[in-house]
mmCIF file of N, CA and C in Angstrom:
data_model
loop_
_atom_site.group_PDB
_atom_site.id
_atom_site.type_symbol
_atom_site.label_atom_id
_atom_site.label_comp_id
_atom_site.label_asym_id
_atom_site.label_seq_id
_atom_site.Cartn_x
_atom_site.Cartn_y
_atom_site.Cartn_z
ATOM 1 N N MET A 287 110.511 80.648 108.235
ATOM 2 C CA MET A 287 111.932 80.953 108.193
ATOM 3 C C MET A 287 112.722 79.699 108.535
ATOM 4 N N ALA A 288 113.833 79.541 107.866
ATOM 5 C CA ALA A 288 114.700 78.396 108.126
ATOM 6 C C ALA A 288 116.121 78.745 107.700
ATOM 7 N N ILE A 289 117.068 78.127 108.367
ATOM 8 C CA ILE A 289 118.464 78.242 107.963
ATOM 9 C C ILE A 289 118.713 77.141 106.938
ATOM 10 N N GLU A 290 119.239 77.519 105.794
ATOM 11 C CA GLU A 290 119.514 76.556 104.742
ATOM 12 C C GLU A 290 120.975 76.124 104.785
ATOM 13 N N TYR A 291 121.199 74.848 104.465
ATOM 14 C CA TYR A 291 122.568 74.350 104.435
ATOM 15 C C TYR A 291 122.805 73.544 103.166
ATOM 16 N N VAL A 292 124.081 73.399 102.840
ATOM 17 C CA VAL A 292 124.491 72.556 101.721
ATOM 18 C C VAL A 292 125.452 71.500 102.263
ATOM 19 N N LYS A 293 125.555 70.385 101.542
ATOM 20 C CA LYS A 293 126.470 69.309 101.930
ATOM 21 C C LYS A 293 127.788 69.516 101.200
ATOM 22 N N VAL A 294 128.901 69.478 101.961
ATOM 23 C CA VAL A 294 130.217 69.672 101.349
ATOM 24 C C VAL A 294 131.150 68.532 101.744
ATOM 25 N N LYS A 295 132.083 68.249 100.849
ATOM 26 C CA LYS A 295 133.079 67.219 101.102
ATOM 27 C C LYS A 295 134.353 67.892 101.596
ATOM 28 N N ARG A 296 134.924 67.383 102.665
ATOM 29 C CA ARG A 296 136.164 67.917 103.226
ATOM 30 C C ARG A 296 137.126 66.780 103.536
ATOM 31 N N ASN A 297 138.409 67.064 103.407
ATOM 32 C CA ASN A 297 139.441 66.117 103.787
ATOM 33 C C ASN A 297 139.872 66.483 105.205
ATOM 34 N N ILE A 298 139.502 65.652 106.180
ATOM 35 C CA ILE A 298 139.805 65.904 107.591
ATOM 36 C C ILE A 298 141.143 65.248 107.920
ATOM 37 N N CYS A 299 142.081 66.052 108.449
ATOM 38 C CA CYS A 299 143.431 65.547 108.705
ATOM 39 C C CYS A 299 143.697 65.258 110.176
ATOM 40 N N VAL A 300 142.835 65.714 111.075
ATOM 41 C CA VAL A 300 143.072 65.538 112.511
ATOM 42 C C VAL A 300 141.976 64.677 113.114
ATOM 43 N N GLY A 301 142.213 64.236 114.350
ATOM 44 C CA GLY A 301 141.207 63.442 115.046
ATOM 45 C C GLY A 301 141.465 61.960 114.910
ATOM 46 N N SER A 302 140.588 61.175 115.521
ATOM 47 C CA SER A 302 140.785 59.725 115.545
ATOM 48 C C SER A 302 140.343 59.047 114.255
ATOM 49 N N ASN A 303 139.608 59.740 113.400
ATOM 50 C CA ASN A 303 139.099 59.124 112.177
ATOM 51 C C ASN A 303 139.290 60.065 110.980
ATOM 52 N N PRO A 304 140.554 60.354 110.596
ATOM 53 C CA PRO A 304 140.785 61.281 109.484
ATOM 54 C C PRO A 304 140.373 60.669 108.150
ATOM 55 N N GLY A 305 140.268 61.534 107.159
ATOM 56 C CA GLY A 305 139.924 61.079 105.822
ATOM 57 C C GLY A 305 138.887 61.988 105.195
ATOM 58 N N GLU A 306 138.333 61.523 104.083
ATOM 59 C CA GLU A 306 137.327 62.294 103.365
ATOM 60 C C GLU A 306 135.990 62.183 104.098
ATOM 61 N N LYS A 307 135.423 63.336 104.460
ATOM 62 C CA LYS A 307 134.167 63.378 105.218
ATOM 63 C C LYS A 307 133.215 64.372 104.571
ATOM 64 N N PHE A 308 131.966 64.291 104.954
ATOM 65 C CA PHE A 308 130.943 65.220 104.480
ATOM 66 C C PHE A 308 130.365 65.954 105.682
ATOM 67 N N LEU A 309 130.040 67.203 105.478
ATOM 68 C CA LEU A 309 129.432 67.974 106.551
ATOM 69 C C LEU A 309 128.511 69.037 105.985
ATOM 70 N N ALA A 310 127.661 69.547 106.867
ATOM 71 C CA ALA A 310 126.727 70.603 106.476
ATOM 72 C C ALA A 310 127.394 71.954 106.690
ATOM 73 N N MET A 311 127.233 72.837 105.716
ATOM 74 C CA MET A 311 127.704 74.216 105.854
ATOM 75 C C MET A 311 126.543 75.133 105.506
ATOM 76 N N ILE A 312 126.449 76.237 106.225
ATOM 77 C CA ILE A 312 125.347 77.162 106.014
ATOM 78 C C ILE A 312 125.407 77.756 104.615
ATOM 79 N N LYS A 313 124.256 77.861 103.999
ATOM 80 C CA LYS A 313 124.150 78.561 102.720
ATOM 81 C C LYS A 313 123.831 80.005 103.080
ATOM 82 N N ARG A 314 124.805 80.848 102.948
ATOM 83 C CA ARG A 314 124.635 82.240 103.353
ATOM 84 C C ARG A 314 123.581 82.920 102.495
ATOM 85 N N GLY A 315 122.667 83.593 103.166
ATOM 86 C CA GLY A 315 121.672 84.385 102.469
ATOM 87 C C GLY A 315 122.260 85.737 102.108
ATOM 88 N N GLN A 316 121.414 86.605 101.622
ATOM 89 C CA GLN A 316 121.902 87.926 101.247
ATOM 90 C C GLN A 316 122.287 88.717 102.489
ATOM 91 N N LEU A 317 123.195 89.655 102.325
ATOM 92 C CA LEU A 317 123.601 90.542 103.399
ATOM 93 C C LEU A 317 122.619 91.708 103.438
ATOM 94 N N ILE A 318 122.003 91.920 104.595
ATOM 95 C CA ILE A 318 121.038 93.004 104.756
ATOM 96 C C ILE A 318 121.819 94.266 105.108
ATOM 97 N N SER A 319 121.666 95.299 104.315
ATOM 98 C CA SER A 319 122.413 96.543 104.536
ATOM 99 C C SER A 319 121.803 97.337 105.683
ATOM 100 N N GLU A 320 122.584 98.249 106.202
ATOM 101 C CA GLU A 320 122.096 99.137 107.258
ATOM 102 C C GLU A 320 120.905 99.953 106.755
ATOM 103 N N ASP A 321 120.977 100.403 105.509
ATOM 104 C CA ASP A 321 119.861 101.171 104.937
ATOM 105 C C ASP A 321 118.584 100.337 104.865
ATOM 106 N N ASP A 322 118.712 99.087 104.431
ATOM 107 C CA ASP A 322 117.539 98.216 104.375
ATOM 108 C C ASP A 322 116.957 97.984 105.770
ATOM 109 N N LEU A 323 117.850 97.796 106.735
ATOM 110 C CA LEU A 323 117.400 97.595 108.111
ATOM 111 C C LEU A 323 116.687 98.843 108.638
ATOM 112 N N CYS A 324 117.233 100.009 108.344
ATOM 113 C CA CYS A 324 116.594 101.268 108.755
ATOM 114 C C CYS A 324 115.196 101.382 108.149
ATOM 115 N N ASN A 325 115.076 101.035 106.879
ATOM 116 C CA ASN A 325 113.768 101.092 106.221
ATOM 117 C C ASN A 325 112.773 100.132 106.865
ATOM 118 N N GLU A 326 113.206 98.908 107.168
ATOM 119 C CA GLU A 326 112.322 97.930 107.797
ATOM 120 C C GLU A 326 111.836 98.421 109.163
ATOM 121 N N ILE A 327 112.764 98.956 109.960
ATOM 122 C CA ILE A 327 112.393 99.429 111.294
ATOM 123 C C ILE A 327 111.465 100.629 111.190
ATOM 124 N N ALA A 328 111.753 101.536 110.281
ATOM 125 C CA ALA A 328 110.903 102.721 110.104
ATOM 126 C C ALA A 328 109.492 102.319 109.688
ATOM 127 N N GLU A 329 109.376 101.314 108.837
ATOM 128 C CA GLU A 329 108.060 100.865 108.381
ATOM 129 C C GLU A 329 107.240 100.222 109.500
ATOM 130 N N SER A 330 107.930 99.651 110.493
ATOM 131 C CA SER A 330 107.203 98.940 111.545
ATOM 132 C C SER A 330 107.082 99.750 112.840
ATOM 133 N N THR A 331 107.552 101.006 112.822
ATOM 134 C CA THR A 331 107.449 101.866 114.005
ATOM 135 C C THR A 331 106.959 103.244 113.579
ATOM 136 N N THR A 332 106.875 104.143 114.558
ATOM 137 C CA THR A 332 106.486 105.521 114.252
ATOM 138 C C THR A 332 107.710 106.404 113.994
ATOM 139 N N LEU A 333 108.899 105.808 114.002
ATOM 140 C CA LEU A 333 110.118 106.574 113.758
ATOM 141 C C LEU A 333 110.328 106.772 112.267
ATOM 142 N N SER A 334 110.934 107.897 111.924
ATOM 143 C CA SER A 334 111.296 108.105 110.518
ATOM 144 C C SER A 334 112.570 107.327 110.219
ATOM 145 N N ARG A 335 112.849 107.115 108.931
ATOM 146 C CA ARG A 335 114.063 106.417 108.518
ATOM 147 C C ARG A 335 115.303 107.137 109.034
ATOM 148 N N GLY A 336 115.296 108.467 108.980
ATOM 149 C CA GLY A 336 116.432 109.255 109.456
ATOM 150 C C GLY A 336 116.666 109.093 110.949
ATOM 151 N N GLU A 337 115.581 109.039 111.713
ATOM 152 C CA GLU A 337 115.715 108.849 113.159
ATOM 153 C C GLU A 337 116.288 107.466 113.468
ATOM 154 N N VAL A 338 115.820 106.465 112.763
ATOM 155 C CA VAL A 338 116.330 105.105 112.960
ATOM 156 C C VAL A 338 117.813 105.053 112.605
ATOM 157 N N LYS A 339 118.185 105.649 111.469
ATOM 158 C CA LYS A 339 119.589 105.649 111.038
ATOM 159 C C LYS A 339 120.473 106.333 112.075
ATOM 160 N N LEU A 340 120.004 107.460 112.609
ATOM 161 C CA LEU A 340 120.767 108.176 113.627
ATOM 162 C C LEU A 340 120.972 107.316 114.871
ATOM 163 N N VAL A 341 119.934 106.627 115.304
ATOM 164 C CA VAL A 341 120.046 105.767 116.485
ATOM 165 C C VAL A 341 121.034 104.629 116.231
ATOM 166 N N ILE A 342 120.950 103.999 115.071
ATOM 167 C CA ILE A 342 121.873 102.900 114.757
ATOM 168 C C ILE A 342 123.310 103.406 114.683
ATOM 169 N N GLU A 343 123.532 104.546 114.054
ATOM 170 C CA GLU A 343 124.881 105.118 113.976
ATOM 171 C C GLU A 343 125.423 105.429 115.366
ATOM 172 N N GLN A 344 124.595 106.000 116.222
ATOM 173 C CA GLN A 344 125.030 106.323 117.578
ATOM 174 C C GLN A 344 125.271 105.065 118.408
ATOM 175 N N LEU A 345 124.465 104.027 118.200
ATOM 176 C CA LEU A 345 124.670 102.766 118.893
ATOM 177 C C LEU A 345 126.029 102.179 118.516
ATOM 178 N N GLN A 346 126.326 102.153 117.217
ATOM 179 C CA GLN A 346 127.616 101.635 116.754
ATOM 180 C C GLN A 346 128.774 102.448 117.330
ATOM 181 N N TYR A 347 128.668 103.765 117.254
ATOM 182 C CA TYR A 347 129.723 104.645 117.743
ATOM 183 C C TYR A 347 129.979 104.402 119.230
ATOM 184 N N ASN A 348 128.899 104.330 120.016
ATOM 185 C CA ASN A 348 129.055 104.199 121.459
ATOM 186 C C ASN A 348 129.527 102.815 121.875
ATOM 187 N N ILE A 349 129.137 101.775 121.167
ATOM 188 C CA ILE A 349 129.661 100.444 121.472
ATOM 189 C C ILE A 349 131.170 100.425 121.271
ATOM 190 N N VAL A 350 131.643 100.965 120.162
ATOM 191 C CA VAL A 350 133.089 100.999 119.885
ATOM 192 C C VAL A 350 133.809 101.879 120.904
ATOM 193 N N LYS A 351 133.234 103.032 121.228
ATOM 194 C CA LYS A 351 133.851 103.945 122.208
ATOM 195 C C LYS A 351 134.065 103.234 123.544
ATOM 196 N N HIS A 352 133.048 102.540 124.019
ATOM 197 C CA HIS A 352 133.175 101.849 125.307
ATOM 198 C C HIS A 352 134.119 100.659 125.218
ATOM 199 N N ALA A 353 134.089 99.926 124.112
ATOM 200 C CA ALA A 353 134.989 98.787 123.945
ATOM 201 C C ALA A 353 136.446 99.242 123.932
ATOM 202 N N LYS A 354 136.715 100.415 123.338
ATOM 203 C CA LYS A 354 138.086 100.941 123.302
ATOM 204 C C LYS A 354 138.562 101.364 124.687
ATOM 205 N N ASN A 355 137.642 101.425 125.649
ATOM 206 C CA ASN A 355 137.995 101.730 127.040
ATOM 207 C C ASN A 355 137.838 100.496 127.930
ATOM 208 N N SER A 356 137.878 99.303 127.321
ATOM 209 C CA SER A 356 137.818 98.007 128.009
ATOM 210 C C SER A 356 136.464 97.688 128.622
ATOM 211 N N HIS A 357 135.410 98.362 128.202
ATOM 212 C CA HIS A 357 134.076 98.111 128.746
ATOM 213 C C HIS A 357 133.254 97.265 127.792
ATOM 214 N N GLY A 358 132.446 96.383 128.370
ATOM 215 C CA GLY A 358 131.464 95.659 127.583
ATOM 216 C C GLY A 358 130.179 96.465 127.538
ATOM 217 N N VAL A 359 129.355 96.209 126.530
ATOM 218 C CA VAL A 359 128.064 96.878 126.402
ATOM 219 C C VAL A 359 127.000 95.794 126.304
ATOM 220 N N LYS A 360 126.046 95.817 127.255
ATOM 221 C CA LYS A 360 124.984 94.823 127.286
ATOM 222 C C LYS A 360 123.697 95.427 126.746
ATOM 223 N N LEU A 361 123.172 94.811 125.697
ATOM 224 C CA LEU A 361 121.854 95.141 125.177
ATOM 225 C C LEU A 361 120.972 93.975 125.618
ATOM 226 N N ASN A 362 120.115 94.225 126.581
ATOM 227 C CA ASN A 362 119.433 93.166 127.328
ATOM 228 C C ASN A 362 118.912 92.018 126.492
ATOM 229 N N ASP A 363 118.107 92.289 125.485
ATOM 230 C CA ASP A 363 117.502 91.212 124.710
ATOM 231 C C ASP A 363 118.379 90.719 123.571
ATOM 232 N N LEU A 364 119.467 91.408 123.291
ATOM 233 C CA LEU A 364 120.343 91.032 122.189
ATOM 234 C C LEU A 364 121.565 90.276 122.683
ATOM 235 N N GLY A 365 122.319 90.864 123.591
ATOM 236 C CA GLY A 365 123.521 90.229 124.107
ATOM 237 C C GLY A 365 124.547 91.258 124.507
ATOM 238 N N ILE A 366 125.793 90.809 124.616
ATOM 239 C CA ILE A 366 126.881 91.660 125.098
ATOM 240 C C ILE A 366 127.947 91.800 124.025
ATOM 241 N N PHE A 367 128.336 93.033 123.755
ATOM 242 C CA PHE A 367 129.494 93.339 122.922
ATOM 243 C C PHE A 367 130.649 93.604 123.879
ATOM 244 N N TYR A 368 131.799 92.987 123.634
ATOM 245 C CA TYR A 368 132.921 93.158 124.555
ATOM 246 C C TYR A 368 134.246 93.129 123.796
ATOM 247 N N PRO A 369 135.248 93.845 124.340
ATOM 248 C CA PRO A 369 136.563 93.837 123.685
ATOM 249 C C PRO A 369 137.326 92.572 124.062
ATOM 250 N N GLN A 370 138.189 92.142 123.169
ATOM 251 C CA GLN A 370 139.012 90.968 123.431
ATOM 252 C C GLN A 370 140.375 91.189 122.791
ATOM 253 N N ILE A 371 141.415 90.704 123.463
ATOM 254 C CA ILE A 371 142.756 90.758 122.882
ATOM 255 C C ILE A 371 143.314 89.337 122.814
ATOM 256 N N ARG A 372 144.253 89.158 121.907
ATOM 257 C CA ARG A 372 145.018 87.919 121.815
ATOM 258 C C ARG A 372 146.472 88.327 121.950
ATOM 259 N N ALA A 373 147.187 87.658 122.831
ATOM 260 C CA ALA A 373 148.577 88.039 123.086
ATOM 261 C C ALA A 373 149.469 86.810 123.057
ATOM 262 N N LYS A 374 150.751 87.048 122.741
ATOM 263 C CA LYS A 374 151.677 85.916 122.767
ATOM 264 C C LYS A 374 152.229 85.769 124.176
ATOM 265 N N ALA A 375 152.491 84.531 124.554
ATOM 266 C CA ALA A 375 153.015 84.224 125.880
ATOM 267 C C ALA A 375 154.500 84.551 125.935
ATOM 268 N N VAL A 376 154.917 85.106 127.054
ATOM 269 C CA VAL A 376 156.333 85.426 127.287
ATOM 270 C C VAL A 376 156.756 84.827 128.618
ATOM 271 N N ASN A 377 158.058 84.811 128.878
ATOM 272 C CA ASN A 377 158.587 84.089 130.035
ATOM 273 C C ASN A 377 158.417 84.814 131.367
ATOM 274 N N THR A 378 158.433 86.141 131.372
ATOM 275 C CA THR A 378 158.321 86.871 132.638
ATOM 276 C C THR A 378 157.289 87.980 132.514
ATOM 277 N N ALA A 379 156.808 88.429 133.671
ATOM 278 C CA ALA A 379 155.822 89.514 133.682
ATOM 279 C C ALA A 379 156.413 90.786 133.089
ATOM 280 N N ASP A 380 157.701 90.997 133.294
ATOM 281 C CA ASP A 380 158.342 92.200 132.749
ATOM 282 C C ASP A 380 158.376 92.195 131.224
ATOM 283 N N ASP A 381 158.299 91.005 130.630
ATOM 284 C CA ASP A 381 158.314 90.897 129.168
ATOM 285 C C ASP A 381 156.956 91.214 128.539
ATOM 286 N N VAL A 382 155.906 91.295 129.364
ATOM 287 C CA VAL A 382 154.582 91.607 128.845
ATOM 288 C C VAL A 382 154.518 93.103 128.553
ATOM 289 N N THR A 383 154.345 93.440 127.288
ATOM 290 C CA THR A 383 154.264 94.825 126.842
ATOM 291 C C THR A 383 153.142 94.935 125.807
ATOM 292 N N PRO A 384 152.777 96.152 125.424
ATOM 293 C CA PRO A 384 151.789 96.275 124.344
ATOM 294 C C PRO A 384 152.211 95.564 123.063
ATOM 295 N N ASP A 385 153.511 95.409 122.852
ATOM 296 C CA ASP A 385 154.000 94.729 121.646
ATOM 297 C C ASP A 385 153.675 93.241 121.637
ATOM 298 N N THR A 386 153.367 92.661 122.816
ATOM 299 C CA THR A 386 153.031 91.234 122.861
ATOM 300 C C THR A 386 151.566 90.993 122.496
ATOM 301 N N ILE A 387 150.794 92.062 122.347
ATOM 302 C CA ILE A 387 149.400 91.915 121.945
ATOM 303 C C ILE A 387 149.351 91.741 120.430
ATOM 304 N N ILE A 388 148.804 90.612 120.004
ATOM 305 C CA ILE A 388 148.780 90.246 118.595
ATOM 306 C C ILE A 388 147.546 90.812 117.892
ATOM 307 N N ASN A 389 146.409 90.784 118.587
ATOM 308 C CA ASN A 389 145.154 91.131 117.934
ATOM 309 C C ASN A 389 144.200 91.776 118.932
ATOM 310 N N LYS A 390 143.456 92.769 118.467
ATOM 311 C CA LYS A 390 142.400 93.398 119.261
ATOM 312 C C LYS A 390 141.135 93.314 118.429
ATOM 313 N N ARG A 391 140.025 92.896 119.071
ATOM 314 C CA ARG A 391 138.790 92.801 118.315
ATOM 315 C C ARG A 391 137.576 93.000 119.208
ATOM 316 N N LEU A 392 136.447 93.209 118.574
ATOM 317 C CA LEU A 392 135.174 93.348 119.266
ATOM 318 C C LEU A 392 134.406 92.048 119.088
ATOM 319 N N CYS A 393 133.951 91.474 120.196
ATOM 320 C CA CYS A 393 133.233 90.201 120.154
ATOM 321 C C CYS A 393 131.780 90.409 120.577
ATOM 322 N N PHE A 394 130.966 89.423 120.289
ATOM 323 C CA PHE A 394 129.550 89.463 120.648
ATOM 324 C C PHE A 394 129.158 88.131 121.252
ATOM 325 N N ARG A 395 128.488 88.190 122.399
ATOM 326 C CA ARG A 395 127.940 86.994 123.030
ATOM 327 C C ARG A 395 126.431 87.174 123.106
ATOM 328 N N PRO A 396 125.664 86.360 122.405
ATOM 329 C CA PRO A 396 124.212 86.543 122.382
ATOM 330 C C PRO A 396 123.582 86.273 123.750
ATOM 331 N N SER A 397 122.432 86.903 123.974
ATOM 332 C CA SER A 397 121.681 86.684 125.206
ATOM 333 C C SER A 397 121.114 85.265 125.218
ATOM 334 N N VAL A 398 120.623 84.847 126.373
ATOM 335 C CA VAL A 398 120.002 83.529 126.494
ATOM 336 C C VAL A 398 118.805 83.444 125.552
ATOM 337 N N ALA A 399 118.011 84.515 125.476
ATOM 338 C CA ALA A 399 116.826 84.506 124.610
ATOM 339 C C ALA A 399 117.211 84.333 123.144
ATOM 340 N N ILE A 400 118.248 85.032 122.707
ATOM 341 C CA ILE A 400 118.703 84.904 121.319
ATOM 342 C C ILE A 400 119.250 83.494 121.078
ATOM 343 N N SER A 401 120.014 82.975 122.031
ATOM 344 C CA SER A 401 120.558 81.619 121.883
ATOM 345 C C SER A 401 119.439 80.591 121.770
ATOM 346 N N LYS A 402 118.401 80.729 122.599
ATOM 347 C CA LYS A 402 117.267 79.803 122.531
ATOM 348 C C LYS A 402 116.541 79.932 121.199
ATOM 349 N N ALA A 403 116.378 81.163 120.729
ATOM 350 C CA ALA A 403 115.701 81.376 119.444
ATOM 351 C C ALA A 403 116.477 80.716 118.310
ATOM 352 N N MET A 404 117.798 80.830 118.338
ATOM 353 C CA MET A 404 118.600 80.212 117.283
ATOM 354 C C MET A 404 118.564 78.691 117.379
ATOM 355 N N LYS A 405 118.563 78.149 118.607
ATOM 356 C CA LYS A 405 118.507 76.693 118.771
ATOM 357 C C LYS A 405 117.200 76.126 118.243
ATOM 358 N N SER A 406 116.133 76.901 118.354
ATOM 359 C CA SER A 406 114.839 76.402 117.908
ATOM 360 C C SER A 406 114.563 76.698 116.429
ATOM 361 N N THR A 407 115.539 77.312 115.752
ATOM 362 C CA THR A 407 115.371 77.632 114.328
ATOM 363 C C THR A 407 115.374 76.356 113.493
ATOM 364 N N VAL A 408 114.484 76.278 112.548
ATOM 365 C CA VAL A 408 114.393 75.141 111.643
ATOM 366 C C VAL A 408 115.559 75.205 110.657
ATOM 367 N N VAL A 409 116.146 74.053 110.351
ATOM 368 C CA VAL A 409 117.174 74.007 109.306
ATOM 369 C C VAL A 409 116.666 73.089 108.200
ATOM 370 N N LYS A 410 117.024 73.423 106.960
ATOM 371 C CA LYS A 410 116.610 72.574 105.850
ATOM 372 C C LYS A 410 117.738 72.482 104.834
ATOM 373 N N GLY A 411 117.890 71.296 104.292
ATOM 374 C CA GLY A 411 118.910 71.065 103.279
ATOM 375 C C GLY A 411 118.406 71.467 101.910
ATOM 376 N N LEU A 412 119.347 71.735 101.048
ATOM 377 C CA LEU A 412 119.001 72.121 99.679
ATOM 378 C C LEU A 412 119.230 70.973 98.722
#
């Protein structure tokens, strides 16, 4: 397994050395569907495809439910899913209202084990 990348040309406008530069960008592989993932897990365990699908659906539902209540969800070997907001700055505390919140989203921070696994992943150019 390896992460594949392609070389791209970009016009960099900021920094101490602007101009035309080249950089590596990931060559995205295919998107693995939830159904495909359920099939893979079912094939490698004693669970049926339906049982796997139910567990994944419930995991998704419960992560969102807890995030909507300001809670993070830690999956030990995977990482932490947590809610995050982006808000505009205002001059006084009284000016802070729900209307100053610009964006709400769910974020993911990988575990140390996942981060180490990704760091040790081989990359290859095309």
